[in-house]
Short mmCIF file of C-alpha atoms in Angstrom, two decimals:
data_model
loop_
_atom_site.label_atom_id
_atom_site.label_comp_id
_atom_site.label_asym_id
_atom_site.label_seq_id
_atom_site.Cartn_x
_atom_site.Cartn_y
_atom_site.Cartn_z
CA MET I 1 -16.44 46.31 -12.57
CA ALA I 2 -16.70 43.41 -14.40
CA MET I 3 -13.02 42.09 -14.44
CA LYS I 4 -13.60 41.78 -10.27
CA MET I 5 -18.01 39.98 -10.96
CA THR I 6 -16.08 37.81 -13.34
CA LEU I 7 -12.99 35.98 -11.18
CA THR I 8 -16.28 36.31 -8.15
CA ILE I 9 -17.98 33.27 -11.16
CA SER I 10 -15.48 31.85 -11.60
CA ASP I 11 -14.21 31.19 -8.03
CA ASN I 12 -17.33 30.69 -7.40
CA PHE I 13 -17.03 27.44 -9.78
CA ARG I 14 -14.60 26.42 -9.01
CA GLU I 15 -15.87 26.08 -4.97
CA GLY I 16 -18.87 24.04 -7.17
CA VAL I 17 -16.83 22.05 -8.66
CA SER I 18 -14.42 21.57 -5.83
CA ALA I 19 -17.13 20.71 -3.93
CA ALA I 20 -18.69 18.06 -6.27
CA GLY I 21 -15.43 16.18 -6.64
CA GLU I 22 -14.95 16.24 -2.73
CA GLN I 23 -18.81 14.20 -3.18
CA ILE I 24 -17.58 12.06 -5.72
CA LEU I 25 -13.79 11.22 -3.99
CA THR I 26 -15.73 10.46 -0.31
CA GLY I 27 -18.46 7.85 -2.67
CA LEU I 28 -14.55 6.12 -3.30
CA ARG I 29 -12.70 6.24 0.01
CA SER I 30 -16.69 5.37 1.19
CA ASP I 31 -16.32 2.02 -1.01
CA MET I 32 -12.95 1.57 -0.77
CA ALA I 33 -12.93 1.05 3.06
CA SER I 34 -15.78 -1.32 2.65
CA MET I 35 -13.93 -2.79 0.49
CA LEU I 36 -10.95 -3.47 2.68
CA GLU I 37 -13.58 -4.35 5.82
CA THR I 38 -15.07 -7.23 4.31
CA HIS I 39 -13.76 -10.64 4.83
CA THR I 40 -13.51 -11.79 1.16
CA PHE I 41 -10.65 -8.81 1.31
CA GLY I 42 -9.53 -9.82 4.63
CA VAL I 43 -9.29 -13.88 3.93
CA ILE I 44 -7.18 -13.44 1.06
CA ILE I 45 -4.77 -11.48 3.81
CA THR I 46 -4.47 -13.29 5.42
CA PHE I 47 -3.71 -15.61 2.85
CA CYS I 48 -0.94 -13.56 1.40
CA THR I 49 0.47 -13.58 4.51
CA LEU I 50 1.22 -16.98 5.03
CA VAL I 51 2.52 -17.12 1.42
CA SER I 52 3.95 -14.80 2.48
CA VAL I 53 5.85 -16.76 5.48
CA ILE I 54 6.41 -19.52 3.88
CA LEU I 55 8.25 -17.93 1.36
CA LEU I 56 10.42 -16.39 4.64
CA VAL I 57 10.90 -19.94 5.90
CA VAL I 58 12.16 -20.71 3.03
CA GLU I 59 14.25 -18.09 1.95
CA THR I 60 15.95 -18.76 4.88
CA ASP I 61 17.19 -22.28 4.72
CA TYR I 62 18.04 -21.44 1.83
CA ASN I 63 20.25 -19.41 2.94
CA ALA I 64 21.35 -20.80 6.51
CA ASP I 65 22.90 -23.67 3.93
CA GLU I 66 24.46 -20.71 2.39
CA LEU I 67 22.09 -22.09 -1.05
CA ASP I 68 21.36 -19.26 -3.70
CA ILE I 69 17.68 -18.47 -2.42
CA PRO I 70 14.76 -19.92 -5.86
CA MET I 71 14.07 -16.82 -8.22
CA TRP I 72 10.80 -18.54 -7.45
CA VAL I 73 10.86 -17.41 -3.72
CA THR I 74 12.23 -13.82 -4.72
CA THR I 75 9.08 -13.77 -7.34
CA GLY I 76 6.78 -14.19 -5.30
CA SER I 77 7.47 -11.80 -2.22
CA ARG I 78 8.20 -9.05 -4.19
CA ILE I 79 5.08 -10.08 -6.29
CA LEU I 80 3.33 -9.97 -2.37
CA LEU I 81 5.18 -6.73 -1.19
CA VAL I 82 4.16 -4.84 -4.32
CA PHE I 83 0.36 -6.14 -3.41
CA TYR I 84 0.97 -4.61 0.46
CA ILE I 85 1.89 -1.73 -0.94
CA ILE I 86 -1.03 -1.07 -2.93
CA GLU I 87 -3.66 -2.13 -0.08
CA LEU I 88 -1.46 0.12 1.55
CA MET I 89 -1.85 2.99 -0.79
CA ILE I 90 -5.57 2.08 -0.59
CA ARG I 91 -6.00 2.34 3.28
CA ALA I 92 -3.91 5.57 3.36
CA SER I 93 -6.21 6.91 0.14
CA ALA I 94 -9.90 5.26 2.19
CA TYR I 95 -8.72 5.90 6.03
CA ARG I 96 -6.44 8.87 5.32
CA TRP I 97 -4.90 10.01 8.55
CA LYS I 98 -7.38 8.05 10.09
CA LEU I 99 -4.38 5.11 9.68
CA PHE I 100 -1.83 7.35 11.00
CA ARG I 101 -3.97 6.36 15.07
CA ASP I 102 -4.86 2.64 14.64
CA PRO I 103 -1.56 1.18 16.18
CA ALA I 104 -2.36 -1.94 14.40
CA SER I 105 -1.77 -0.38 10.83
CA VAL I 106 1.38 1.87 11.76
CA VAL I 107 3.22 -1.98 12.47
CA ASP I 108 1.70 -2.01 9.09
CA ILE I 109 3.30 0.33 7.86
CA ILE I 110 6.66 0.25 8.97
CA VAL I 111 7.27 -3.41 7.90
CA VAL I 112 6.54 -2.64 4.64
CA LEU I 113 8.58 -0.09 4.30
CA VAL I 114 11.44 -2.27 6.36
CA ASP I 115 10.68 -4.95 3.66
CA LEU I 116 10.39 -2.64 0.51
CA ILE I 117 14.18 -0.09 2.02
CA SER I 118 15.91 -3.82 2.30
CA GLU I 119 14.61 -5.21 -1.18
CA VAL I 120 16.15 -2.24 -2.79
CA VAL I 121 19.39 -2.61 -0.91
CA ASN I 122 19.41 -5.71 -2.26
CA LEU I 123 18.54 -4.22 -6.60
CA VAL I 124 21.79 -2.14 -5.24
CA TYR I 125 23.98 -3.67 -3.80
CA HIS I 126 23.35 -7.35 -5.23
CA LYS I 127 26.13 -9.43 -5.26
CA ASP I 128 26.63 -11.48 -8.58
#
């Protein structure tokens, strides 16, 4: 009987800790969602997207002329890819499965995954 009582207290304690942890996590998710929805964050994402397009155009021009792509273009593209991955991780944490119900978010995920796969393939099979 004493053993069962100990388990019950332990289970109740775990449930209380889980509930408190969930409240903190819910507050954190709410804070992340609020940050993602600010005007400032939208401006930052727009700026990063614009820089990404410029880097893509420069990279395409160098490839068309069969020239080596400058290191600053490659580095900038990789930094932006890391930024986009972190942004998607924050969005996934904040919105959970709701993220996948938004068509624009699904497109973002696909674009980032394709870019990530492309970078990995380029790193593995890069010709020197």
